[in-house]
Short mmCIF file of C-alpha atoms and ligand atoms in Angstrom, two decimals:
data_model
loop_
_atom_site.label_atom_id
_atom_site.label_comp_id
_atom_site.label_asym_id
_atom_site.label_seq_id
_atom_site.Cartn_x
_atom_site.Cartn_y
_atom_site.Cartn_z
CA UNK A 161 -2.57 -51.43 2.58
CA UNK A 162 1.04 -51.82 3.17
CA UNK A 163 1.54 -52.25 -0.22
CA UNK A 164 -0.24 -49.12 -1.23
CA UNK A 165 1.93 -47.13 1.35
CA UNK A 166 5.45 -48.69 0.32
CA UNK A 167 4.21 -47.63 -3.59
CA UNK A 168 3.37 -43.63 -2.62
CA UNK A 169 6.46 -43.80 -1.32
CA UNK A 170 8.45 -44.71 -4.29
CA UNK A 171 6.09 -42.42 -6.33
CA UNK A 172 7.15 -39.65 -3.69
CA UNK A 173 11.10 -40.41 -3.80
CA UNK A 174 10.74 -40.38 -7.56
CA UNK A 175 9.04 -37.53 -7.59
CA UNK A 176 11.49 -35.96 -5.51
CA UNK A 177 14.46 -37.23 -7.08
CA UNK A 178 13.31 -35.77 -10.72
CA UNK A 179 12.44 -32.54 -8.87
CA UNK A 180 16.35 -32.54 -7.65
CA UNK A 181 17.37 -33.33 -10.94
CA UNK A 182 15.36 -30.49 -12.61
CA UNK A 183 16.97 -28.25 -10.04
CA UNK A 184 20.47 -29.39 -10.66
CA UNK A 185 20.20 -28.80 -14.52
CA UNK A 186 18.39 -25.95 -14.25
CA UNK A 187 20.39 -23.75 -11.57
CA UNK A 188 23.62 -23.68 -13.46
CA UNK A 189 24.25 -20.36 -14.41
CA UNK A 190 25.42 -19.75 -17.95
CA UNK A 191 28.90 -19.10 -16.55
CA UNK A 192 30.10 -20.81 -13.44
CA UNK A 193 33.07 -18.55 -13.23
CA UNK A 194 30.95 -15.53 -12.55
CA UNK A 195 29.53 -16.70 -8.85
CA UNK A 196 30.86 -14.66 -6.30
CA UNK A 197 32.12 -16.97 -3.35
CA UNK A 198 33.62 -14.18 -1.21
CA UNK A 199 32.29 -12.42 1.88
CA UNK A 200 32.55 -9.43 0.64
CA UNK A 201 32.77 -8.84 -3.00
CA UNK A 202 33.43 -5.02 -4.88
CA UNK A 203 31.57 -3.71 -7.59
CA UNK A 204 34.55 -2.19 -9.06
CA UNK A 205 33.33 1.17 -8.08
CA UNK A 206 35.20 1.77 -5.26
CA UNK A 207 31.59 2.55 -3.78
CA UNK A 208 29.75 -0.81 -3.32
CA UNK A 209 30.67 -3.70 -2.22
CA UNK A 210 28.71 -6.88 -1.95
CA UNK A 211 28.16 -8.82 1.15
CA UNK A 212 24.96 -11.13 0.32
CA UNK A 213 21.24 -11.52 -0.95
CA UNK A 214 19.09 -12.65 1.38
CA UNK A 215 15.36 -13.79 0.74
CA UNK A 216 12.78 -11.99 2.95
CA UNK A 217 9.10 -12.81 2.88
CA UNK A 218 8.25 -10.48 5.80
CA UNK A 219 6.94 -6.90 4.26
CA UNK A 220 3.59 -7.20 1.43
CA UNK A 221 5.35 -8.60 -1.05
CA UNK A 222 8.51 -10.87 -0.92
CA UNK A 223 11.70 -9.34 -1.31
CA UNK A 224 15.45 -9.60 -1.61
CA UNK A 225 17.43 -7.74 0.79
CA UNK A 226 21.10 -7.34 -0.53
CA UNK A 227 23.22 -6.51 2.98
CA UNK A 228 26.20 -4.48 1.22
CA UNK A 229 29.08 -1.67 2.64
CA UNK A 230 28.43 1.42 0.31
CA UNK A 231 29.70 5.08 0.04
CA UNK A 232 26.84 7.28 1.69
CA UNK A 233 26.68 9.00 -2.08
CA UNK A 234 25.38 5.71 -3.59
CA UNK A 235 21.84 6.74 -4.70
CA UNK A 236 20.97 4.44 -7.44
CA UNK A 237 21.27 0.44 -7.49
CA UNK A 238 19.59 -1.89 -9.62
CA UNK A 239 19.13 -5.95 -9.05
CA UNK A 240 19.26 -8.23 -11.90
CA UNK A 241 17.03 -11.19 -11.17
CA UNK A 242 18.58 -13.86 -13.79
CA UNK A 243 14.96 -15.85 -14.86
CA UNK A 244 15.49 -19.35 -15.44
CA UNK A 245 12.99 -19.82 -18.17
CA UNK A 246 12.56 -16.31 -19.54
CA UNK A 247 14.59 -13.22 -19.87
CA UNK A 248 15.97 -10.99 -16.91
CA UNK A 249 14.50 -8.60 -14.79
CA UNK A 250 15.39 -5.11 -13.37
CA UNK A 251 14.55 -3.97 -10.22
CA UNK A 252 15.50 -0.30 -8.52
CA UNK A 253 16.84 -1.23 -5.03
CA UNK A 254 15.44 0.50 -1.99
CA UNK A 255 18.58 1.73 -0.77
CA UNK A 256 18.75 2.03 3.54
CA UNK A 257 22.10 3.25 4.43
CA UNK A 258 22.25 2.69 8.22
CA UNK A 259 22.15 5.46 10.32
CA UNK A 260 24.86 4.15 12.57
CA UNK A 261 27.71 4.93 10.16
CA UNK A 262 29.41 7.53 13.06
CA UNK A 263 30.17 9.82 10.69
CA UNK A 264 32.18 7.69 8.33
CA UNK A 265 31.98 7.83 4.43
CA UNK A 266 31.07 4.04 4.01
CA UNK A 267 28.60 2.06 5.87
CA UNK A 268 26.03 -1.01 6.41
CA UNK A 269 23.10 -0.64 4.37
CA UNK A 270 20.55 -2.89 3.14
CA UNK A 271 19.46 -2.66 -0.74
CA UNK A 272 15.92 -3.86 -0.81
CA UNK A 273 14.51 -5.25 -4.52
CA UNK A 274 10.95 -6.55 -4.58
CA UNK A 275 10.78 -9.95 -6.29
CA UNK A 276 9.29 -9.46 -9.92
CA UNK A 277 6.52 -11.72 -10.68
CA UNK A 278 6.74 -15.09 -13.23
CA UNK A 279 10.15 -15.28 -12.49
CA UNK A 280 12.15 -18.38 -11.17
CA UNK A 281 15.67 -17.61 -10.41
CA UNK A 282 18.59 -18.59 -8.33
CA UNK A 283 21.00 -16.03 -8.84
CA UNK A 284 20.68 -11.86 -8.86
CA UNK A 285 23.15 -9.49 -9.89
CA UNK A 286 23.60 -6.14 -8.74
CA UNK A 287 25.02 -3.16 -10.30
CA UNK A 288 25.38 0.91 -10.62
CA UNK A 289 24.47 2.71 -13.17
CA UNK A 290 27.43 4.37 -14.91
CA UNK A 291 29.78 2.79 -12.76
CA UNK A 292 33.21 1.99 -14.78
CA UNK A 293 32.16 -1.37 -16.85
CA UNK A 294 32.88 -4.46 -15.24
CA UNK A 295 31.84 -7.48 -17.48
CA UNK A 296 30.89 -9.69 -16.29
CA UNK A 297 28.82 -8.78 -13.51
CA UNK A 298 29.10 -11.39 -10.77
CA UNK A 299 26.47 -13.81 -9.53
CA UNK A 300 25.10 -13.72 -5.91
CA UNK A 301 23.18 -17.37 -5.09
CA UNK A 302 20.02 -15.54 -3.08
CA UNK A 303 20.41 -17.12 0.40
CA UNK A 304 17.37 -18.87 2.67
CA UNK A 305 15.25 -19.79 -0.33
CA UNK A 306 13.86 -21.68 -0.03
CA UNK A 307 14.23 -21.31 4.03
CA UNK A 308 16.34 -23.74 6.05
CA UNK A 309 15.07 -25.77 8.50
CA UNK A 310 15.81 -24.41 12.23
CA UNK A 311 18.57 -26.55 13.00
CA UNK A 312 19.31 -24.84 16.68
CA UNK A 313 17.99 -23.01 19.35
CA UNK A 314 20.82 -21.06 19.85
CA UNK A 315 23.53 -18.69 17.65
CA UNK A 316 26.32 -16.79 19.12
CA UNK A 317 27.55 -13.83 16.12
CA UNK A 318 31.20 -12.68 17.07
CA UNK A 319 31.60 -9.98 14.85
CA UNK A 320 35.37 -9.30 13.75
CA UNK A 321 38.18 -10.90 15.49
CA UNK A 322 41.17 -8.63 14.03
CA UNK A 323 44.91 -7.63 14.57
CA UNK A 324 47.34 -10.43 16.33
CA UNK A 325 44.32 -11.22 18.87
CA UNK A 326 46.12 -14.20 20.83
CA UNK A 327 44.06 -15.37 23.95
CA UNK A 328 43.34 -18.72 23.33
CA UNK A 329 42.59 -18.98 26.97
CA UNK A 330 39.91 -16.64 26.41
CA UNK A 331 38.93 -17.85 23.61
CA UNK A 332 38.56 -21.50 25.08
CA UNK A 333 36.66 -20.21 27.87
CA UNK A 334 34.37 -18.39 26.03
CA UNK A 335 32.78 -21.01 23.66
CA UNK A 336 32.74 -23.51 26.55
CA UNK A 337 30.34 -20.99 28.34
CA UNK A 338 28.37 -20.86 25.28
CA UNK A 339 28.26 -24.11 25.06
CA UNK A 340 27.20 -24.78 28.82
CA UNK A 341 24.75 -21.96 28.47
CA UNK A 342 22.96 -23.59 25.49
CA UNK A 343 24.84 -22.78 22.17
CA UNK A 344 24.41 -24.75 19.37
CA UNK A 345 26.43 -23.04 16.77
CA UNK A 346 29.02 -20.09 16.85
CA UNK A 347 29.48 -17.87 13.66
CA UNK A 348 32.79 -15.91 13.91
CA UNK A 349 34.14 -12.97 11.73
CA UNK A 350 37.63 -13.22 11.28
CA UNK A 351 39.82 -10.68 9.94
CA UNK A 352 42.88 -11.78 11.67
CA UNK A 353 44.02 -13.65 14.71
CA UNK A 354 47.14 -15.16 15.89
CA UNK A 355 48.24 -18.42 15.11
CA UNK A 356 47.56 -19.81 18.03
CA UNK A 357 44.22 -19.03 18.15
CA UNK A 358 43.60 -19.80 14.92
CA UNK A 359 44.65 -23.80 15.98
CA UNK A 360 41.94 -23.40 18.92
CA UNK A 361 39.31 -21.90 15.60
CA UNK A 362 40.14 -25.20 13.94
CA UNK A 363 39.27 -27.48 16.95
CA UNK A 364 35.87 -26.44 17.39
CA UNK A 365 35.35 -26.05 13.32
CA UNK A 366 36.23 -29.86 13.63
CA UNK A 367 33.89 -30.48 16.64
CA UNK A 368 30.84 -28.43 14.29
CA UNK A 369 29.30 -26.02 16.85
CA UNK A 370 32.35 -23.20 15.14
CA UNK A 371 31.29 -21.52 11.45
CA UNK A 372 34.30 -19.18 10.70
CA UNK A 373 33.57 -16.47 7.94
CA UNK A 374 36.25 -15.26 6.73
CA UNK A 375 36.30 -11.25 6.88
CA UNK A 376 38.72 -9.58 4.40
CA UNK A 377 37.45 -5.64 5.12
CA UNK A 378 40.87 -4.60 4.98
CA UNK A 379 41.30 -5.43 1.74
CA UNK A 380 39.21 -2.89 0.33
CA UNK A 381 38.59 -0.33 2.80
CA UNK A 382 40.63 1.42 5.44
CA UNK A 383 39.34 0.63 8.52
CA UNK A 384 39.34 1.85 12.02
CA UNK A 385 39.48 0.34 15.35
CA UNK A 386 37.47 2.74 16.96
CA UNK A 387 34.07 3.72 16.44
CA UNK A 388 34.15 6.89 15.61
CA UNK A 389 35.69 9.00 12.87
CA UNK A 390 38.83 10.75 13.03
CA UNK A 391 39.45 13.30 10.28
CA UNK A 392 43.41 12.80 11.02
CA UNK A 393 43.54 9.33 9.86
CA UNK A 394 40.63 9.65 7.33
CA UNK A 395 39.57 6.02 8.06
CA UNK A 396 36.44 5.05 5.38
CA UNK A 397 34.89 2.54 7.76
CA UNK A 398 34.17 2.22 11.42
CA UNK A 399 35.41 -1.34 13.48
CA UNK A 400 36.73 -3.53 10.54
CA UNK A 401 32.89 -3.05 9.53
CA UNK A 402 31.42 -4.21 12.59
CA UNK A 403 27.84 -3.17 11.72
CA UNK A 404 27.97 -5.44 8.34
CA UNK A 405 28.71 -8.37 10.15
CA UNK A 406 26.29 -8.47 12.76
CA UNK A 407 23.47 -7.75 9.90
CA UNK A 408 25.08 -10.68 7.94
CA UNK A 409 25.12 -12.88 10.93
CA UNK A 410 21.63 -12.26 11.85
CA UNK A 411 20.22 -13.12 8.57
CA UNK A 412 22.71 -16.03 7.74
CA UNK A 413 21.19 -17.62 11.15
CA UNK A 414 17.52 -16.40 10.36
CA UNK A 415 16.23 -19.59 9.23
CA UNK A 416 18.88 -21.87 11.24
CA UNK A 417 18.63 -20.80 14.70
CA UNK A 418 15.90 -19.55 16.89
CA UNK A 419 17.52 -17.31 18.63
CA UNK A 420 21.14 -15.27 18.11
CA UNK A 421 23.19 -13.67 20.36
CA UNK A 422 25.15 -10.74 19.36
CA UNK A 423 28.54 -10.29 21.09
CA UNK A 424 32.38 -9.74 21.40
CA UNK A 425 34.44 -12.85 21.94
CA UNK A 426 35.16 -11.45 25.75
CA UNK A 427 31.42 -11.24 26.51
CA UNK A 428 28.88 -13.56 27.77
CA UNK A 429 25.25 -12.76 28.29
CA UNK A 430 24.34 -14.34 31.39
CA UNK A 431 21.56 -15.27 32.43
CA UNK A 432 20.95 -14.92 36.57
CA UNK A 433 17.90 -15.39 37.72
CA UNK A 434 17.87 -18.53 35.75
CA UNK A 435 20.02 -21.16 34.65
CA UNK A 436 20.01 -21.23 31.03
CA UNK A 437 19.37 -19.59 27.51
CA UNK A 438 16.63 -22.25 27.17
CA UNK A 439 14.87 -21.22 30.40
CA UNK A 440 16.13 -17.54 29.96
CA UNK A 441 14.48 -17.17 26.80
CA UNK A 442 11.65 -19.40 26.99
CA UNK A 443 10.35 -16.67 30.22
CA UNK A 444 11.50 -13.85 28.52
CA UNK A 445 8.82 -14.92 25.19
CA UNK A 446 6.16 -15.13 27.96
CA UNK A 447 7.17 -12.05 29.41
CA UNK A 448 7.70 -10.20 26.24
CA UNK A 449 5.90 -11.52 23.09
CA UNK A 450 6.10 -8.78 20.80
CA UNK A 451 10.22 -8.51 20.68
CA UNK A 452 11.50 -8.39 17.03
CA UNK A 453 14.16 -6.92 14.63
CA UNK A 454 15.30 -5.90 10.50
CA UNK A 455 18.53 -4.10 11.76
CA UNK A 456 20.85 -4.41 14.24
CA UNK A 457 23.58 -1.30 15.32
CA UNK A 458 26.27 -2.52 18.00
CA UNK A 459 24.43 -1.82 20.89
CA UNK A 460 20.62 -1.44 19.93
CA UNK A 461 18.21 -2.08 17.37
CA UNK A 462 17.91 0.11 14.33
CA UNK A 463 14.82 -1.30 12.67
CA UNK A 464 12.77 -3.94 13.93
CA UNK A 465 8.88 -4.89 13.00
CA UNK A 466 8.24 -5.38 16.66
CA UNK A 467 9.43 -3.76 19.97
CA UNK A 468 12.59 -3.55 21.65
CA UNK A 469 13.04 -4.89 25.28
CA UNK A 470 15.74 -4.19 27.30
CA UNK A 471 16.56 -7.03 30.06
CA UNK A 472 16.84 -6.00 33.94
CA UNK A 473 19.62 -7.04 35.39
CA UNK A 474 17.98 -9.27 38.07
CA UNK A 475 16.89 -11.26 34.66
CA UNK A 476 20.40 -11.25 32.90
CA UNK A 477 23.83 -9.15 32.40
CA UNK A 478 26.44 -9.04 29.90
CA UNK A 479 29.83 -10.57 31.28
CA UNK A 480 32.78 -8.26 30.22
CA UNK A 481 36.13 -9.34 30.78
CA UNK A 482 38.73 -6.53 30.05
CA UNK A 483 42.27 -6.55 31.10
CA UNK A 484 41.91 -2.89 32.67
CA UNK A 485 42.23 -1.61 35.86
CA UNK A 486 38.89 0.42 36.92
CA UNK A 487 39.28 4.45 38.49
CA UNK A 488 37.35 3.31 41.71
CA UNK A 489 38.55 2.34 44.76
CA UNK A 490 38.40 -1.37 45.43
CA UNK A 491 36.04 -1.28 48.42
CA UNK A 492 33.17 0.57 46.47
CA UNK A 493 33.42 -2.63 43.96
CA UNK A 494 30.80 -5.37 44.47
CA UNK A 495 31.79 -9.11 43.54
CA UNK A 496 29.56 -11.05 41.26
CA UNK A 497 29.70 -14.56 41.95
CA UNK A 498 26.97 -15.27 38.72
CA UNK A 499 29.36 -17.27 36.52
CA UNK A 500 30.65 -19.34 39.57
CA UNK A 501 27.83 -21.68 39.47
CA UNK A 502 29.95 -23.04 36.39
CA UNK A 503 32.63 -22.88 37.97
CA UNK A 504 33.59 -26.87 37.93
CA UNK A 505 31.93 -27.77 34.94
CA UNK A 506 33.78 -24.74 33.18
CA UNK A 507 36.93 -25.51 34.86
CA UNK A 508 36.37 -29.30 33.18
CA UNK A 509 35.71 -28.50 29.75
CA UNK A 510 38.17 -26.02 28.96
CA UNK A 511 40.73 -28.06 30.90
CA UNK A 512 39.82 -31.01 28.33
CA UNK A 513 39.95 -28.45 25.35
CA UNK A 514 43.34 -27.11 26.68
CA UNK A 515 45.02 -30.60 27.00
CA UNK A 516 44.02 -31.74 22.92
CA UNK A 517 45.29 -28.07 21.54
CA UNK A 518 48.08 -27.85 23.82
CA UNK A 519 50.30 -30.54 21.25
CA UNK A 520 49.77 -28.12 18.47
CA UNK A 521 50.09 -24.95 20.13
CA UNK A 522 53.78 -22.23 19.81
CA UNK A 523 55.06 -21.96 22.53
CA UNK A 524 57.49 -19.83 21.79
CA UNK A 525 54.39 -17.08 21.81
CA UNK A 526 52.79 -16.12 25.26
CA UNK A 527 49.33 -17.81 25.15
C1 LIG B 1062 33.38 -17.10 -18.31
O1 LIG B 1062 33.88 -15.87 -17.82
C2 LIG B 1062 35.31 -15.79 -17.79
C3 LIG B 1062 35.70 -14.45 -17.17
O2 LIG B 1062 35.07 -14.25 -15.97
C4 LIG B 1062 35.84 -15.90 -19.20
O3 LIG B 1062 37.26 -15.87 -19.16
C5 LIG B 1062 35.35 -17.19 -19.82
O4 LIG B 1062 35.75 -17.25 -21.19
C6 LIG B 1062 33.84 -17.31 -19.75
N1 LIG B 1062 33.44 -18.62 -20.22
C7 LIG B 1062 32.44 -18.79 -21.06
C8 LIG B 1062 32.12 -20.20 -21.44
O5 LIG B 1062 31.80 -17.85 -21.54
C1 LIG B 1063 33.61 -19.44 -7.52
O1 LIG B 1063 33.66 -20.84 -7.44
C2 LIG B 1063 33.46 -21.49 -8.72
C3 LIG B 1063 33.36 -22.98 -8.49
O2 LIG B 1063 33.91 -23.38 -7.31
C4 LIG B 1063 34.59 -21.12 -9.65
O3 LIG B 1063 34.42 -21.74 -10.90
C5 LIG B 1063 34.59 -19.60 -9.82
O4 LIG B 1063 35.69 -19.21 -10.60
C6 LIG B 1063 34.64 -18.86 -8.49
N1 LIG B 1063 34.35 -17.47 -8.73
C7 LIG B 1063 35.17 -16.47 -8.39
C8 LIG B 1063 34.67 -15.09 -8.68
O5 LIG B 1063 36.23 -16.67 -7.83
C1 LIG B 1064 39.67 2.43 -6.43
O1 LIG B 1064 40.66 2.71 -5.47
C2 LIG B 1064 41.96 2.24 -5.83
C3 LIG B 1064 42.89 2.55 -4.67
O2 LIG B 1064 42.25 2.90 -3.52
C4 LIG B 1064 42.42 2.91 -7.09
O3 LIG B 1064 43.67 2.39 -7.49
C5 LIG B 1064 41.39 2.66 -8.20
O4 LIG B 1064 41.76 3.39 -9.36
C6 LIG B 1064 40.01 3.09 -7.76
N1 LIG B 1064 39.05 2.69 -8.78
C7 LIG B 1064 38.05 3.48 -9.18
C8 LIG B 1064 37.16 2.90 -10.23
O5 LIG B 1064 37.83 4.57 -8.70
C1 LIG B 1065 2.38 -14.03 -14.92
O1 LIG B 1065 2.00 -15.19 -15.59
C2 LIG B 1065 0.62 -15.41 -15.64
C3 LIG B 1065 0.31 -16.78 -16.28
O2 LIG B 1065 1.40 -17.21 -17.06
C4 LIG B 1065 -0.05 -14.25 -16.41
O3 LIG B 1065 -1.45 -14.43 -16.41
C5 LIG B 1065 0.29 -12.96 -15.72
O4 LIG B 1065 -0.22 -11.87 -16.47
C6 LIG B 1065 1.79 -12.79 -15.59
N1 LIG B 1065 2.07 -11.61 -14.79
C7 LIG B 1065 2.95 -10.69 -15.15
C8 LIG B 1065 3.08 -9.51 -14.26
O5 LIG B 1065 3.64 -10.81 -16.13
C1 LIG B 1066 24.21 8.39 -15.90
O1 LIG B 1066 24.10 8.30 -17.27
C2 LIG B 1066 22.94 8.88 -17.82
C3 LIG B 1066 22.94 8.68 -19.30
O2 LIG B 1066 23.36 7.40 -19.62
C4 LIG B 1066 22.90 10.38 -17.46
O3 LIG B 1066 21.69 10.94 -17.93
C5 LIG B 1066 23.01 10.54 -15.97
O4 LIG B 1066 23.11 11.91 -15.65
C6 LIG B 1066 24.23 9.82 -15.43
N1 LIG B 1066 24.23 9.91 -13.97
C7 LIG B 1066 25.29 10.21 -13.27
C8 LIG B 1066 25.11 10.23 -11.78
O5 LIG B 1066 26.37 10.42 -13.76
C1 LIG B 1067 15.52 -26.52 21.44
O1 LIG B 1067 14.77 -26.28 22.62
C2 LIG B 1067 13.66 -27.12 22.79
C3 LIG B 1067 12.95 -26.71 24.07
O2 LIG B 1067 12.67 -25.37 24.06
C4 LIG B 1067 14.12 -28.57 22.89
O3 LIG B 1067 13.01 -29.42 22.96
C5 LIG B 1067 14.94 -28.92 21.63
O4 LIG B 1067 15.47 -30.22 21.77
C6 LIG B 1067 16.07 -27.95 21.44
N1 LIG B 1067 16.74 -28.22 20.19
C7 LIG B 1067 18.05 -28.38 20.08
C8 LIG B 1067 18.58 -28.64 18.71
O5 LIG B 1067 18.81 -28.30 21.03
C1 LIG B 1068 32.60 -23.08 42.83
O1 LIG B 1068 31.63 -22.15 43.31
C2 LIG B 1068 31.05 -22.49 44.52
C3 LIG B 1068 30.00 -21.44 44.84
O2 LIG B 1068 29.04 -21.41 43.83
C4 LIG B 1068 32.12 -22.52 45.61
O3 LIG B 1068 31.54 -22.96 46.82
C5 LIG B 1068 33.22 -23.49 45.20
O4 LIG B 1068 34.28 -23.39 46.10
C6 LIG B 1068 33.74 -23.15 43.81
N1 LIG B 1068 34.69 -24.14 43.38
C7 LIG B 1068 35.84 -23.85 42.79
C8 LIG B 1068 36.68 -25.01 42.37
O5 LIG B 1068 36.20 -22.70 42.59
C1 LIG B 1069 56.58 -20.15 16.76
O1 LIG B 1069 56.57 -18.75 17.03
C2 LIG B 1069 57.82 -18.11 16.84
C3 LIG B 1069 57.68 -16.68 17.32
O2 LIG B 1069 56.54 -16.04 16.80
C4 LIG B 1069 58.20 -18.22 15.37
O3 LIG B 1069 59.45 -17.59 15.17
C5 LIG B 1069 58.26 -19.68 14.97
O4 LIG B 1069 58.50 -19.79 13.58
C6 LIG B 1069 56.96 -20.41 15.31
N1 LIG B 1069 57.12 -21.84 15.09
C7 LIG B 1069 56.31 -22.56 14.28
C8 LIG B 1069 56.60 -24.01 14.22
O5 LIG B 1069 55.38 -22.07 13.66
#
């Protein structure tokens, strides 16, 4: 019997290993050079740019949804599914152009291409009709097919950390909440940050619970740190692209995490009545069954298959530390004492965090 077990199972790694081989042979695209490996990568229109495709098997039939920044005057986009063993297929792309563009001339949208039939592929291109030539077109690897495995309960997204940002105190704090609160994995956008801080990004890449995507909007769009548009300085996108990022984020994480977070570097969703994501979440499933999403805006949900709940305060709030002095007087504030129940465990971590970085760290800038 043993015998008979130990010999499926070299049948089965066999099997497997020729499958891996097949895959390896097969997947190479004609010409490597063409695969796009950016985060965000133009179309050489000026009017679409790339972010990723990303497998969805949600909807009647099976689809690719291509999250891409594109002019609002985009109306026609076509995917090119390259078929491994037969010739390529066109698909129109559904185009959704977010609403939550606030009035600028670019924004998030999703380009949705039904998968065609008898056709095995790895890669998709996309492309505009009559658009200025650009040969070749490049490659997009379709992302979560097949679908990861969940690897953690819980994602925090950090959508674009830009300019000279420089609190590495903050920043230190911050993912050692996360990481008391349940975290197993934090994706961060980064357009720019200080030095500094970038040191502090390195730690915790090293450590593994950090993912750091690299976030170049600048490069091809103006961009605006405010959210809404200004005809004076004729910005073409809203908050370094804000939007795009938390879409990309939430379907990067779909198959890898069971739950994501969606929030600024200086917030924290806390939970109060409870003492963890874990045992936030877990009652908040019970409570609420039929909470999904498709789209995400900055503050609420654009699209989602099921309904939207918003979370009492008595369950959990949204910990905002800003450096800004509020217009009441002091007596009509109330304290919150919710965070201090990490207070020592906090005070630990970071203090362990700050003592390995500090070596490495200018001095010479404020911290
Ligand atoms: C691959 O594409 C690059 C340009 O992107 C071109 O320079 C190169 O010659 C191509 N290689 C092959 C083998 O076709
Ligand atoms: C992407 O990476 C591959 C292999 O690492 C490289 O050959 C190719 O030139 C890169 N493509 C672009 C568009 O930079
Ligand atoms: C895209 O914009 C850049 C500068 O913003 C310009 O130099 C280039 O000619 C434009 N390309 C097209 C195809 O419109
Ligand atoms: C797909 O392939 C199957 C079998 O090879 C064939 O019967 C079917 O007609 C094909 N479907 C399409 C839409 O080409
Ligand atoms: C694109 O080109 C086709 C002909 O190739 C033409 O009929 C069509 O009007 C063009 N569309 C635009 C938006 O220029
Ligand atoms: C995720 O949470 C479940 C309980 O809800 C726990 O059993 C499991 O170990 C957690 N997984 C990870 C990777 O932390
Ligand atoms: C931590 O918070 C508790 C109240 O939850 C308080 O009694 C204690 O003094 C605090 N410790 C520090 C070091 O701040
Ligand atoms: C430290 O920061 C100062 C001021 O920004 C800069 O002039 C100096 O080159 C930095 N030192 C190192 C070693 O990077």
């Amino acid at each position: 019997m043993r015998k008979y077990f130990y010999i499926i199972n070299v049948f089965v790694s066999i099997l497997w290993l020729s499958y891996i081989y097949h895959q390896q042979v097969k997947i190479k695209p004609r010409n490597s050079s063409n695969i796009a490996n950016s985060t965000i990568t133009a179309l050489g229109d000026n009017q679409t740019f790339i972010l990723a495709p990303y497998y969805d098997p949600r909807g009647p039939t099976p689809s690719i949804r291509v999250l891409a920044i594109i002019h609002h005057s985009v109306r026609e986009l076509y995917c090119w599914f390259h078929c491994i063993h037969s010739s390529s297929v066109t698909v129109r792309a559904q185009i959704e152009l977010h609403r939550d563009r606030f009035a600028h001339p670019y924004g998030t949208a999703d380009l949705l291409c039904t998968e065609p039939p008898n056709c095995s592929y790895h890669y998709i291109s996309v492309y505009r009709p009559n658009a200025t030539n650009i040969t070749p077109l490049p490659l997009f690897e379709v992302r979560n097919r097949p679908p990861h495995t969940l690897s953690v309960n819980f994602t925090v997204c950090i959508s674009t950390m830009y300019g000279d940002y420089n609190n590495v105190l903050q920043t230190i704090q911050s993912i050692e909440m996360y990481k008391l609160l349940g975290a197993g994995r934090v994706t961060l956008y980064v357009n720019k940050c200080h030095e500094n801080v970038d040191k502090v990004l390195q730690y915790y890449m090293e450590e593994g619970i950090l993912e750091v995507v690299p976030w170049p909007i600048d490069k091809f769009l103006r961009t605006s740190t405010d959210w809404y548009y200004n005809l004076k300085s004729k910005n073409q996108i809203g908050y370094y692209g804000q939007t795009a990022t938390l879409n990309d984020c939430l379907y990067r994480n779909m198959y890898r995490s069971k739950f994501v977070f969606l929030n600024d570097i200086d917030e924290i969703i806390l939970p109060v009545k409870l003492y963890d994501w874990g045992s936030l979440m877990e009652n908040l499933q019970k409570q609420y069954p039929e909470t999904s999403v498709f789209q995400t805006s900055i503050h609420s949900i654009l699209k989602g298959e099921g309904k939207t709940t918003l979370v009492t305060r008595e369950m959990a709030i949204s910990f905002h530390a800003k450096n800004i002095t509020p217009h009441v007087p002091k007596d009509s504030l109330t304290e919150d004492r919710t965070l201090w129940r990490f207070n020592v465990s906090l005070e630990q971590n970071s203090n362990k965090v700050i003592q390995e970085v500090l070596p490495i760290i200018n001095m010479s800038d404020r911290v």
